[in-house]
């Protein structure tokens, strides 16, 4: 109760936000819980970084605070470059919650999409490769590091002309990955989860960002090496002169990775 | 122990990739008949070097093999297959296990299998804890990996970008001159129990990867007095007032180092679990014996509605039985044949995801 009173005093309209127990849990990531809620009558996603009891309270408070800041600041920053990310509605620092845009029930994480599609060479993936590669290039040209690039942290918001299909399908049924693929238009690829993001001009940081994605990509989707290489090609094409340097450094980081396998 | 020798596959495994030489005898159900080992312990402030470690292993290996056979009440004729650690590890120590295994295989005409050390940890962990498909955190002196199984490979989702977590702990123990007996990690753990003040340390997590070398440098500078944990702002506020020379007790340093490092490990493991929709965690490797790490992992898994399968610390640490068991699996699923002698080499670099996991089909 004390917490909501605090928010009250801060001027945030209290009635529009619900307590977590009243909300629908969408998923539990590593960072926190995602709920579907509403704010000012608008559907939204609420991301709560609940207290992690495994770590000492000082460290937990520091990390939560730091990551809420990073996430909000960088999410807003990235929108300026035209890279799709969910819009931020409200920050509740006391309750460790942020309120942001809901991408709709038809949205897929790239991971889910690839799992359902069961193919790495479907023509629709050209669009995906194009969008991911371009987005990453834009991010890095603007010295923005994501910090946790995986296929779960990219979401596809389909742009299927739903009206045309609704006559033949139930209205509340979620569109399937193959339906998106058949429609020939992928839609927008959103980047989400900026808790580990930061601003840096260092080639090393950008190369590690790519390396983190590569590892997540290959281990989550075995056999997708070609697909990842295509993303990398697109990235190089769009990232300009610095792109080559980043790729060269990335090869370095990768080698460092293999060396690290030692004994124990 | 009465053993039905006609039905069972009995495997003898030799492990000597780091500072321990161990020999274990197991069957296909994971029953361990014997598992003796000895550790090469160096004086405080020093680590183990390949040459001296190999000398230690050479001096002990035959005694340990005899001891293993005696404890199991077996002779070499009862053994179906001989397994040894092919890698990864230090070259000198690895060569001892490989040469002894090859010699025994020739003398007694037994099939021989070279095993990936990490796979040994994982498979022993799975059979002991009976967990089907866990997310694995493998933490030891040479490895820090977050692993999950998919399509006949153990795939590495996250790992250290520089030194291993156990290496960081061992080297920290050397900085503060802690004893290496029974192990530096154990002594840090005991000392950490006495600490209470949390000193802020760097916390470096990059997605599912992490880094420890900066932490080591930072803490070294705290010990030698080159640095304080205060921020510049705090220092400026204090300037003008009397300068207080800050010193840190070993207990508080151990406590803070453990809390920070383990929080990083638990966080990356949690991220991998969320990414793979997994509910179980298996903790293997030497650092996995740490009770505080097990406890933290337990709390995290509990908050996600999952559970942690911590291994018995006798198997968490490098040992012969795990090598024997992983070798046995390979032998059994390869149509009961071993490797050709010319394949029985050893290698310092051998990644977990290079091994074709033929014994799993999920």
Coordinates of C-alpha atoms in Angstrom, one line a residue:
Chain A
X1 CA 0.0 0.0 0.0
X2 CA 2.8 2.3 0.9
X3 CA 4.2 2.1 -2.5
X4 CA 1.0 3.2 -4.3
X5 CA 0.6 6.1 -2.0
X6 CA 4.1 7.2 -2.9
X7 CA 3.2 7.1 -6.6
X8 CA 0.1 9.0 -5.7
X9 CA 2.1 11.8 -4.2
X10 CA 4.3 11.8 -7.3
X11 CA 1.4 12.9 -9.4
X12 CA 0.9 9.7 -11.4
X13 CA -2.8 8.9 -11.7
X14 CA -3.1 5.9 -9.4
X15 CA -6.4 4.4 -10.5
X16 CA -5.2 3.6 -14.0
X17 CA -2.5 1.2 -12.9
X18 CA -3.3 -2.1 -11.3
X19 CA -1.3 -4.2 -8.8
X20 CA 0.7 -7.0 -10.4
X21 CA -1.5 -9.7 -8.9
X22 CA -4.5 -8.4 -11.0
X23 CA -2.5 -8.4 -14.2
X24 CA -2.0 -11.1 -16.8
X25 CA 1.5 -12.5 -16.8
X26 CA 2.8 -12.5 -20.4
X27 CA 6.2 -14.1 -19.7
X28 CA 9.0 -14.2 -17.2
X29 CA 12.3 -13.2 -18.6
X30 CA 15.6 -13.1 -16.9
X31 CA 15.3 -9.4 -16.1
X32 CA 11.8 -9.4 -14.7
X33 CA 8.2 -10.2 -15.3
X34 CA 6.1 -9.0 -18.2
X35 CA 2.5 -8.2 -17.6
X36 CA -0.3 -7.1 -20.0
X37 CA -2.0 -4.2 -18.4
X38 CA -3.5 -0.9 -19.2
X39 CA -2.6 2.8 -18.7
X40 CA -5.1 5.6 -19.3
X41 CA -7.3 3.0 -20.9
X42 CA -4.6 2.0 -23.3
X43 CA -3.3 -1.6 -23.5
X44 CA 0.3 -1.7 -22.5
X45 CA 3.1 -4.0 -21.4
X46 CA 4.3 -3.6 -17.8
X47 CA 7.8 -4.8 -17.1
X48 CA 8.5 -5.3 -13.5
X49 CA 12.1 -5.9 -12.3
X50 CA 11.1 -7.6 -9.1
X51 CA 13.6 -8.0 -6.3
X52 CA 16.0 -10.9 -6.9
X53 CA 16.5 -12.5 -3.5
X54 CA 19.6 -14.4 -4.6
X55 CA 21.8 -11.4 -4.6
X56 CA 22.7 -9.0 -1.8
X57 CA 20.2 -6.1 -1.6
X58 CA 22.7 -3.4 -2.3
X59 CA 23.8 -5.1 -5.6
X60 CA 20.2 -5.9 -6.5
X61 CA 19.1 -2.3 -6.0
X62 CA 22.0 -0.9 -7.9
X63 CA 21.5 -3.2 -10.9
X64 CA 17.7 -2.7 -11.0
X65 CA 18.1 1.1 -10.9
X66 CA 20.9 1.1 -13.4
X67 CA 19.0 -1.1 -15.9
X68 CA 15.8 0.8 -15.7
X69 CA 17.7 3.9 -16.4
X70 CA 19.6 2.3 -19.3
X71 CA 16.6 0.7 -20.8
X72 CA 14.4 3.9 -20.7
X73 CA 17.1 6.2 -21.9
X74 CA 18.3 4.1 -24.7
X75 CA 14.9 3.0 -25.8
X76 CA 14.0 6.7 -26.3
X77 CA 17.4 7.3 -27.9
X78 CA 17.0 4.5 -30.5
X79 CA 13.6 5.7 -31.6
X80 CA 15.2 8.9 -32.8
X81 CA 17.2 6.9 -35.3
X82 CA 14.1 5.3 -36.7
X83 CA 14.7 1.8 -35.4
X84 CA 11.4 0.4 -34.2
X85 CA 11.2 -0.1 -30.5
X86 CA 8.2 -0.1 -28.2
X87 CA 7.1 3.4 -27.1
X88 CA 7.7 4.1 -23.5
X89 CA 4.7 5.4 -21.5
X90 CA 5.6 5.6 -17.9
X91 CA 8.5 4.9 -15.5
X92 CA 7.7 3.9 -12.0
X93 CA 11.1 3.8 -10.3
X94 CA 9.7 3.0 -6.9
X95 CA 7.7 0.0 -8.1
X96 CA 10.6 -0.9 -10.4
X97 CA 8.2 -1.0 -13.3
X98 CA 8.1 0.5 -16.8
X99 CA 5.0 0.8 -18.9
X100 CA 5.4 0.5 -22.7
X101 CA 3.7 -0.2 -25.9
X102 CA 2.1 -3.6 -26.5
X103 CA 3.0 -4.9 -30.0
X104 CA -0.3 -6.9 -30.2
X105 CA -1.0 -10.6 -30.0
X106 CA 0.1 -11.2 -33.5
X107 CA 3.7 -10.2 -32.8
X108 CA 6.3 -12.9 -32.8
X109 CA 9.8 -13.0 -31.4
X110 CA 12.3 -13.9 -34.1
X111 CA 13.0 -17.1 -32.2
X112 CA 9.4 -18.2 -32.1
X113 CA 9.0 -17.2 -35.8
X114 CA 12.0 -19.3 -36.9
X115 CA 10.9 -22.2 -34.8
X116 CA 7.5 -22.2 -36.4
X117 CA 8.7 -21.6 -39.9
X118 CA 11.2 -24.5 -39.6
X119 CA 13.2 -23.1 -42.5
X120 CA 16.3 -20.9 -42.9
X121 CA 15.9 -20.2 -46.6
X122 CA 12.3 -19.2 -47.0
X123 CA 12.1 -16.1 -49.3
X124 CA 10.4 -14.1 -46.5
X125 CA 13.6 -14.3 -44.5
X126 CA 15.3 -12.0 -47.0
X127 CA 13.1 -9.2 -45.5
X128 CA 14.1 -10.3 -42.0
X129 CA 17.8 -10.4 -42.8
X130 CA 17.5 -7.0 -44.4
X131 CA 15.7 -5.4 -41.4
X132 CA 17.9 -7.0 -38.7
X133 CA 21.1 -6.1 -40.6
X134 CA 20.0 -2.6 -41.2
X135 CA 18.7 -2.0 -37.7
X136 CA 22.0 -3.2 -36.2
X137 CA 24.0 -1.1 -38.6
X138 CA 21.9 2.0 -37.6
X139 CA 22.4 1.2 -34.0
X140 CA 26.1 0.9 -34.3
X141 CA 26.7 3.9 -36.5
X142 CA 25.0 5.9 -33.7
X143 CA 27.3 4.3 -31.1
X144 CA 24.4 2.5 -29.6
X145 CA 25.2 -1.0 -28.1
X146 CA 22.3 -3.3 -27.4
X147 CA 24.2 -5.5 -25.0
X148 CA 21.9 -8.6 -25.2
X149 CA 21.2 -9.3 -28.8
X150 CA 19.4 -12.6 -29.1
X151 CA 16.5 -13.9 -31.3
X152 CA 14.2 -13.5 -28.3
X153 CA 15.0 -9.8 -28.1
X154 CA 13.8 -9.1 -31.6
X155 CA 10.1 -9.0 -32.4
X156 CA 8.3 -9.2 -35.7
X157 CA 5.1 -7.1 -35.8
X158 CA 3.3 -8.4 -38.9
X159 CA 1.7 -6.0 -41.3
X160 CA -0.7 -8.5 -42.8
X161 CA -3.8 -6.9 -44.2
X162 CA -5.8 -8.7 -41.5
X163 CA -9.1 -7.4 -42.8
X164 CA -8.9 -9.4 -45.9
X165 CA -8.3 -12.6 -44.0
X166 CA -10.6 -12.1 -41.1
X167 CA -13.6 -13.3 -43.1
X168 CA -12.1 -16.7 -43.3
X169 CA -10.6 -16.9 -39.8
X170 CA -11.7 -16.4 -36.3
X171 CA -11.1 -12.9 -35.1
X172 CA -9.2 -13.7 -32.0
X173 CA -7.0 -16.4 -33.5
X174 CA -3.3 -15.5 -33.6
X175 CA -1.8 -15.4 -37.0
X176 CA 0.7 -18.2 -37.7
X177 CA 4.3 -17.8 -38.9
X178 CA 3.5 -19.6 -42.1
X179 CA 0.6 -17.2 -42.8
X180 CA 2.9 -14.3 -42.3
X181 CA 5.4 -16.0 -44.7
X182 CA 2.7 -16.6 -47.3
X183 CA 1.5 -13.1 -47.2
X184 CA 4.8 -12.0 -48.5
X185 CA 5.2 -9.0 -46.1
X186 CA 7.1 -9.5 -42.9
X187 CA 6.2 -6.3 -41.2
X188 CA 8.5 -4.4 -38.8
X189 CA 11.2 -5.9 -36.8
X190 CA 11.3 -4.3 -33.3
X191 CA 14.3 -4.4 -31.0
X192 CA 13.3 -4.9 -27.3
X193 CA 15.0 -5.4 -23.9
X194 CA 17.5 -2.6 -23.5
X195 CA 18.4 -3.3 -19.9
X196 CA 22.1 -4.0 -20.8
X197 CA 22.4 -1.4 -23.5
X198 CA 24.8 1.5 -23.4
X199 CA 26.4 4.2 -25.6
X200 CA 29.9 3.6 -26.8
X201 CA 32.0 4.4 -29.8
X202 CA 34.5 1.6 -29.3
X203 CA 34.9 -0.9 -32.1
X204 CA 35.5 -3.6 -29.5
X205 CA 32.1 -3.0 -27.9
X206 CA 30.3 -3.2 -31.2
X207 CA 32.2 -6.3 -32.2
X208 CA 31.3 -8.0 -28.9
X209 CA 27.6 -7.0 -29.5
X210 CA 27.7 -8.9 -32.9
X211 CA 29.6 -11.8 -31.3
X212 CA 26.9 -12.1 -28.6
X213 CA 24.2 -12.2 -31.3
X214 CA 26.1 -14.8 -33.3
X215 CA 26.4 -17.2 -30.4
X216 CA 22.8 -16.8 -29.4
X217 CA 21.8 -17.3 -33.0
X218 CA 23.8 -20.4 -33.8
X219 CA 23.0 -22.1 -30.4
X220 CA 19.3 -21.3 -30.5
X221 CA 18.9 -22.2 -34.2
X222 CA 21.4 -24.9 -35.1
X223 CA 22.2 -24.9 -38.8
X224 CA 21.4 -21.2 -39.3
X225 CA 25.0 -20.2 -40.0
X226 CA 24.2 -19.1 -43.5
X227 CA 21.3 -17.0 -42.3
X228 CA 23.5 -15.3 -39.8
X229 CA 26.2 -14.7 -42.4
X230 CA 23.5 -13.0 -44.6
X231 CA 22.6 -10.7 -41.7
X232 CA 26.3 -9.9 -41.3
X233 CA 26.7 -9.1 -45.0
X234 CA 23.7 -6.8 -44.8
X235 CA 25.2 -5.2 -41.7
X236 CA 28.6 -4.6 -43.4
X237 CA 26.9 -3.1 -46.4
X238 CA 24.9 -0.7 -44.3
X239 CA 27.4 0.2 -41.6
X240 CA 29.8 1.8 -44.1
X241 CA 33.5 2.3 -43.5
X242 CA 33.3 1.4 -39.8
X243 CA 31.5 -1.8 -40.6
X244 CA 34.6 -3.4 -42.0
X245 CA 36.6 -2.5 -38.9
X246 CA 33.9 -3.9 -36.7
X247 CA 33.7 -7.2 -38.7
X248 CA 37.5 -7.5 -38.5
X249 CA 37.5 -7.0 -34.8
X250 CA 34.6 -9.4 -34.5
X251 CA 36.7 -12.1 -36.1
X252 CA 39.3 -11.3 -33.4
X253 CA 36.8 -11.6 -30.6
X254 CA 35.6 -14.9 -32.0
X255 CA 39.2 -16.3 -32.1
X256 CA 39.7 -15.1 -28.5
X257 CA 36.5 -17.1 -27.7
X258 CA 37.9 -20.3 -29.1
X259 CA 41.2 -19.9 -27.3
X260 CA 39.5 -19.5 -24.0
X261 CA 38.6 -23.1 -24.0
X262 CA 41.2 -24.4 -21.8
X263 CA 41.3 -26.8 -18.9
X264 CA 39.5 -27.5 -15.6
Chain B
X1 CA 30.3 -56.2 -4.3
X2 CA 28.9 -59.0 -6.5
X3 CA 29.0 -57.9 -10.2
X4 CA 27.4 -59.8 -13.0
X5 CA 30.3 -59.5 -15.3
X6 CA 28.8 -61.0 -18.4
X7 CA 26.0 -58.5 -18.8
X8 CA 27.5 -55.2 -17.6
X9 CA 29.8 -52.9 -19.4
X10 CA 32.5 -51.8 -17.0
X11 CA 34.5 -48.7 -17.8
X12 CA 37.7 -47.5 -16.2
X13 CA 38.4 -43.8 -16.7
X14 CA 41.6 -41.9 -16.2
X15 CA 41.3 -38.1 -15.6
X16 CA 44.3 -35.9 -15.5
X17 CA 43.6 -32.7 -17.3
X18 CA 44.5 -30.3 -14.5
X19 CA 45.9 -30.6 -11.0
X20 CA 44.1 -33.8 -10.1
X21 CA 44.8 -37.3 -11.2
X22 CA 41.9 -39.7 -10.7
X23 CA 40.8 -43.1 -11.7
X24 CA 37.1 -44.3 -11.6
X25 CA 35.3 -47.5 -12.4
X26 CA 31.6 -47.4 -13.3
X27 CA 29.0 -49.4 -15.1
X28 CA 26.3 -48.3 -17.6
X29 CA 23.8 -47.5 -14.8
X30 CA 26.1 -45.0 -13.4
X31 CA 27.1 -47.1 -10.3
X32 CA 30.5 -46.1 -9.1
X33 CA 32.6 -49.0 -7.9
X34 CA 35.6 -46.9 -6.9
X35 CA 36.8 -43.3 -7.6
X36 CA 40.1 -42.5 -5.9
X37 CA 42.1 -39.4 -6.8
X38 CA 44.9 -37.2 -5.5
X39 CA 45.5 -33.5 -6.0
X40 CA 48.8 -31.7 -6.7
X41 CA 48.8 -28.9 -4.0
X42 CA 51.2 -26.0 -4.3
X43 CA 52.2 -23.6 -1.5
X44 CA 50.1 -20.5 -0.8
X45 CA 50.7 -17.7 -3.3
X46 CA 51.5 -20.0 -6.2
X47 CA 49.6 -21.9 -8.8
X48 CA 50.2 -25.3 -10.4
X49 CA 52.5 -25.4 -13.5
X50 CA 52.2 -27.9 -16.3
X51 CA 55.6 -29.5 -15.9
X52 CA 55.4 -30.1 -12.1
X53 CA 51.8 -31.2 -12.3
X54 CA 52.7 -33.8 -15.0
X55 CA 55.5 -35.1 -12.8
X56 CA 53.1 -35.4 -9.9
X57 CA 50.7 -37.3 -12.1
X58 CA 53.4 -39.6 -13.5
X59 CA 54.5 -40.5 -10.0
X60 CA 50.9 -41.3 -8.7
X61 CA 49.0 -42.7 -11.6
X62 CA 49.8 -46.4 -11.3
X63 CA 49.2 -46.4 -7.5
X64 CA 45.8 -44.8 -8.1
X65 CA 44.9 -47.4 -10.8
X66 CA 45.8 -50.2 -8.4
X67 CA 43.8 -48.5 -5.6
X68 CA 40.8 -48.1 -7.9
X69 CA 40.9 -51.8 -8.9
X70 CA 41.4 -53.0 -5.3
X71 CA 38.5 -50.8 -4.0
X72 CA 36.2 -52.2 -6.8
X73 CA 37.5 -55.7 -6.1
X74 CA 38.3 -56.2 -9.8
X75 CA 41.2 -56.9 -12.0
X76 CA 41.9 -55.3 -15.4
X77 CA 40.4 -58.4 -17.0
X78 CA 36.9 -57.4 -15.7
X79 CA 37.1 -54.0 -17.4
X80 CA 35.2 -53.7 -20.8
X81 CA 36.6 -50.4 -22.0
X82 CA 39.3 -47.9 -21.0
X83 CA 38.5 -44.2 -21.1
X84 CA 40.7 -41.2 -20.7
X85 CA 40.5 -37.4 -20.9
X86 CA 41.4 -36.4 -24.4
X87 CA 41.0 -32.7 -23.6
X88 CA 40.6 -29.8 -22.9
X89 CA 43.3 -29.3 -20.4
X90 CA 47.0 -28.7 -19.8
X91 CA 49.1 -30.6 -22.3
X92 CA 51.6 -32.1 -19.8
X93 CA 49.1 -33.5 -17.4
X94 CA 46.8 -34.7 -20.2
X95 CA 49.7 -36.7 -21.8
X96 CA 50.1 -38.8 -18.6
X97 CA 46.5 -40.1 -18.8
X98 CA 46.6 -40.6 -22.5
X99 CA 49.8 -42.6 -22.4
X100 CA 48.8 -44.8 -19.5
X101 CA 45.4 -45.5 -21.2
X102 CA 47.0 -46.5 -24.5
X103 CA 49.5 -48.7 -22.8
X104 CA 46.8 -50.5 -20.8
X105 CA 44.6 -50.9 -23.8
X106 CA 47.5 -52.5 -25.7
X107 CA 48.6 -54.8 -22.9
X108 CA 45.2 -56.1 -22.0
X109 CA 43.7 -55.8 -25.5
X110 CA 40.8 -53.6 -24.4
X111 CA 39.0 -51.0 -26.5
X112 CA 39.9 -47.4 -25.7
X113 CA 37.8 -44.1 -25.8
X114 CA 39.1 -40.5 -25.5
X115 CA 36.6 -38.3 -23.7
X116 CA 35.8 -34.6 -23.7
X117 CA 36.3 -33.4 -20.1
X118 CA 33.2 -31.1 -20.1
X119 CA 31.0 -33.8 -21.5
X120 CA 32.2 -36.0 -18.6
X121 CA 31.0 -33.5 -16.1
X122 CA 27.6 -33.1 -17.8
X123 CA 26.8 -36.8 -18.3
X124 CA 27.9 -37.7 -14.8
X125 CA 25.7 -34.9 -13.5
X126 CA 22.8 -36.1 -15.5
X127 CA 23.0 -39.7 -14.3
X128 CA 23.7 -38.8 -10.7
X129 CA 20.9 -36.2 -10.4
X130 CA 18.6 -38.0 -12.9
X131 CA 17.7 -34.7 -14.5
X132 CA 16.5 -35.2 -18.1
X133 CA 17.2 -32.0 -19.9
X134 CA 18.7 -29.3 -17.6
X135 CA 20.3 -26.0 -18.5
X136 CA 23.9 -26.6 -17.3
X137 CA 26.2 -24.2 -15.6
X138 CA 29.7 -25.5 -15.9
X139 CA 32.1 -23.6 -13.6
X140 CA 35.6 -24.6 -12.9
X141 CA 39.2 -23.4 -12.9
X142 CA 39.4 -23.5 -16.7
X143 CA 35.8 -23.2 -17.8
X144 CA 32.8 -21.0 -17.4
X145 CA 30.0 -22.1 -19.7
X146 CA 26.2 -21.9 -19.8
X147 CA 25.2 -25.0 -21.8
X148 CA 21.9 -26.4 -23.1
X149 CA 21.3 -29.4 -25.2
X150 CA 19.8 -29.2 -28.7
X151 CA 19.9 -31.5 -31.7
X152 CA 22.8 -33.9 -30.6
X153 CA 25.1 -31.2 -29.3
X154 CA 25.6 -29.5 -26.0
X155 CA 25.5 -25.9 -27.2
X156 CA 27.2 -23.1 -25.4
X157 CA 24.9 -20.2 -24.8
X158 CA 27.1 -18.1 -22.6
X159 CA 30.6 -18.2 -21.4
X160 CA 33.4 -16.1 -20.1
X161 CA 35.0 -13.6 -22.5
X162 CA 38.3 -13.9 -20.7
X163 CA 39.4 -15.9 -17.7
X164 CA 37.4 -18.7 -16.0
X165 CA 35.6 -18.0 -12.8
X166 CA 37.6 -20.6 -10.9
X167 CA 40.8 -19.1 -12.3
X168 CA 39.7 -15.7 -11.0
X169 CA 39.0 -17.1 -7.5
X170 CA 42.3 -19.1 -7.5
X171 CA 44.3 -16.0 -8.4
X172 CA 42.5 -13.9 -5.9
X173 CA 43.4 -16.5 -3.2
X174 CA 47.0 -16.1 -4.3
X175 CA 46.8 -12.3 -4.0
X176 CA 45.6 -12.5 -0.4
X177 CA 47.9 -15.5 0.3
X178 CA 45.3 -18.1 1.1
X179 CA 46.2 -21.8 1.4
X180 CA 45.7 -24.0 -1.7
X181 CA 44.8 -26.9 0.6
X182 CA 42.3 -28.5 0.0
X183 CA 41.5 -25.9 -2.7
X184 CA 41.6 -22.1 -2.9
X185 CA 37.9 -21.9 -3.6
X186 CA 37.0 -23.8 -0.5
X187 CA 39.1 -21.5 1.6
X188 CA 37.6 -18.4 0.1
X189 CA 34.1 -19.8 0.8
X190 CA 35.0 -20.4 4.5
X191 CA 36.5 -16.9 4.8
X192 CA 33.5 -15.3 3.1
X193 CA 31.2 -16.7 5.8
X194 CA 32.9 -14.3 8.2
X195 CA 32.6 -11.3 6.0
X196 CA 29.6 -8.9 6.2
X197 CA 30.4 -5.6 4.5
X198 CA 29.6 -5.6 0.8
X199 CA 32.3 -3.8 -1.2
X200 CA 31.2 -2.7 -4.6
X201 CA 33.0 -4.5 -7.4
X202 CA 32.7 -4.3 -11.2
X203 CA 29.8 -6.3 -12.5
X204 CA 30.3 -7.3 -16.1
X205 CA 27.6 -9.2 -18.0
X206 CA 27.2 -9.0 -21.7
X207 CA 24.0 -10.9 -22.7
X208 CA 24.7 -14.4 -21.7
X209 CA 28.5 -13.9 -21.6
X210 CA 30.5 -12.5 -18.7
X211 CA 34.0 -11.2 -18.0
X212 CA 36.1 -11.7 -14.9
X213 CA 39.6 -10.3 -15.6
X214 CA 38.7 -6.7 -14.9
X215 CA 37.2 -7.8 -11.6
X216 CA 40.5 -9.5 -10.7
X217 CA 42.6 -6.4 -11.5
X218 CA 40.2 -4.2 -9.6
X219 CA 40.2 -6.3 -6.4
X220 CA 44.0 -6.6 -6.7
X221 CA 44.2 -2.9 -6.6
X222 CA 42.0 -2.7 -3.6
X223 CA 44.2 -5.1 -1.8
X224 CA 47.4 -3.3 -2.7
X225 CA 45.8 0.0 -1.9
X226 CA 46.0 1.5 -5.4
X227 CA 42.3 2.0 -5.4
X228 CA 39.4 2.5 -3.1
X229 CA 35.8 1.4 -3.8
X230 CA 34.7 5.0 -3.5
X231 CA 33.5 6.9 -6.5
X232 CA 35.2 10.1 -7.5
X233 CA 32.2 12.1 -6.2
X234 CA 32.4 10.5 -2.8
X235 CA 36.2 11.2 -2.7
X236 CA 35.6 14.9 -3.6
X237 CA 33.0 15.1 -0.9
X238 CA 35.5 13.8 1.5
X239 CA 38.4 15.9 0.5
X240 CA 38.8 18.8 2.9
X241 CA 37.7 16.4 5.6
X242 CA 40.3 14.2 7.1
X243 CA 41.4 11.6 4.5
X244 CA 40.6 8.2 5.8
X245 CA 42.9 5.5 4.6
X246 CA 40.6 2.7 3.6
X247 CA 41.6 -0.8 4.1
X248 CA 39.6 -3.9 3.4
X249 CA 39.6 -7.1 5.5
X250 CA 40.2 -10.4 3.7
X251 CA 36.9 -11.6 5.0
X252 CA 34.9 -8.7 3.4
X253 CA 36.8 -9.0 0.2
X254 CA 36.1 -12.8 -0.1
X255 CA 32.4 -12.1 0.8
X256 CA 32.0 -9.4 -1.8
X257 CA 33.9 -11.2 -4.5
X258 CA 31.8 -14.3 -4.1
X259 CA 28.5 -12.4 -4.0
X260 CA 29.4 -10.4 -7.1
X261 CA 30.8 -13.2 -9.2
X262 CA 28.0 -15.6 -8.3
X263 CA 25.3 -13.0 -9.0
X264 CA 26.8 -12.7 -12.5
X265 CA 26.7 -16.5 -12.9
X266 CA 23.2 -16.8 -11.7
X267 CA 22.0 -14.0 -13.9
X268 CA 23.4 -15.4 -17.1
X269 CA 22.1 -18.8 -16.2
X270 CA 18.7 -17.3 -15.7
X271 CA 18.9 -15.5 -19.0
X272 CA 19.7 -18.8 -20.8
X273 CA 16.8 -20.5 -18.9
X274 CA 14.4 -17.8 -20.1
X275 CA 15.7 -18.1 -23.6
X276 CA 15.4 -21.9 -23.8
X277 CA 12.2 -22.2 -21.7
X278 CA 14.0 -24.5 -19.3
X279 CA 13.1 -25.2 -15.6
X280 CA 16.0 -27.2 -14.3
X281 CA 19.6 -26.2 -13.7
X282 CA 22.5 -28.5 -13.3
X283 CA 25.5 -27.2 -11.6
X284 CA 28.8 -28.9 -12.4
X285 CA 32.6 -28.3 -12.1
X286 CA 34.7 -27.5 -9.1
X287 CA 33.1 -24.1 -8.3
X288 CA 29.8 -25.9 -8.3
X289 CA 30.7 -27.3 -4.9
X290 CA 30.4 -23.9 -3.4
X291 CA 27.4 -24.0 -1.1
X292 CA 26.6 -20.3 -1.5
X293 CA 26.5 -20.6 -5.3
X294 CA 24.1 -23.6 -4.9
X295 CA 22.0 -21.6 -2.5
X296 CA 21.8 -18.6 -4.9
X297 CA 21.0 -20.8 -7.8
X298 CA 18.3 -22.5 -5.8
X299 CA 16.6 -19.2 -4.9
X300 CA 16.7 -18.1 -8.6
X301 CA 15.3 -21.4 -9.8
X302 CA 12.6 -21.3 -7.1
X303 CA 11.5 -17.8 -8.3
X304 CA 11.0 -19.2 -11.8
X305 CA 9.1 -22.3 -10.5
X306 CA 12.1 -24.6 -11.3
X307 CA 14.7 -26.5 -9.4
X308 CA 18.4 -26.9 -9.2
X309 CA 20.2 -30.2 -9.3
X310 CA 23.4 -29.6 -7.5
X311 CA 25.8 -32.4 -7.7
X312 CA 27.5 -34.3 -4.9
X313 CA 30.7 -32.4 -4.5
X314 CA 32.6 -35.7 -4.9
X315 CA 31.6 -35.7 -8.5
X316 CA 31.5 -32.0 -9.1
X317 CA 35.3 -31.9 -8.8
X318 CA 37.4 -33.5 -11.5
X319 CA 37.4 -37.3 -11.1
X320 CA 37.9 -40.5 -13.0
X321 CA 34.3 -41.9 -12.7
X322 CA 32.9 -39.1 -14.9
X323 CA 35.4 -39.8 -17.6
X324 CA 34.7 -43.5 -17.3
X325 CA 30.9 -42.9 -17.6
X326 CA 31.1 -40.6 -20.6
X327 CA 33.6 -43.0 -22.3
X328 CA 31.2 -45.9 -21.6
X329 CA 28.3 -44.0 -23.3
X330 CA 30.4 -43.3 -26.4
X331 CA 31.5 -47.0 -26.5
X332 CA 28.0 -48.3 -26.0
X333 CA 26.4 -46.2 -28.7
X334 CA 29.1 -46.7 -31.2
X335 CA 28.2 -50.3 -31.5
X336 CA 30.6 -51.4 -28.8
X337 CA 33.8 -50.3 -30.5
X338 CA 36.5 -48.1 -29.3
X339 CA 38.6 -45.6 -31.1
X340 CA 41.5 -46.5 -33.4
X341 CA 44.8 -46.2 -31.6
X342 CA 46.0 -43.4 -33.9
X343 CA 42.9 -41.4 -32.9
X344 CA 43.8 -41.6 -29.3
X345 CA 45.6 -38.3 -29.0
X346 CA 45.1 -35.5 -26.5
X347 CA 44.5 -31.8 -27.2
X348 CA 44.5 -28.6 -25.1
X349 CA 41.6 -27.2 -27.1
X350 CA 38.4 -29.2 -27.4
X351 CA 35.1 -27.4 -27.3
X352 CA 32.0 -28.9 -25.7
X353 CA 30.0 -28.3 -28.8
X354 CA 32.4 -30.3 -31.0
X355 CA 31.2 -33.6 -29.6
X356 CA 28.5 -35.4 -31.4
X357 CA 26.2 -36.6 -28.7
X358 CA 25.1 -39.9 -30.2
X359 CA 23.6 -41.2 -26.9
X360 CA 20.8 -38.7 -26.8
X361 CA 18.0 -38.5 -29.3
X362 CA 15.6 -35.9 -27.8

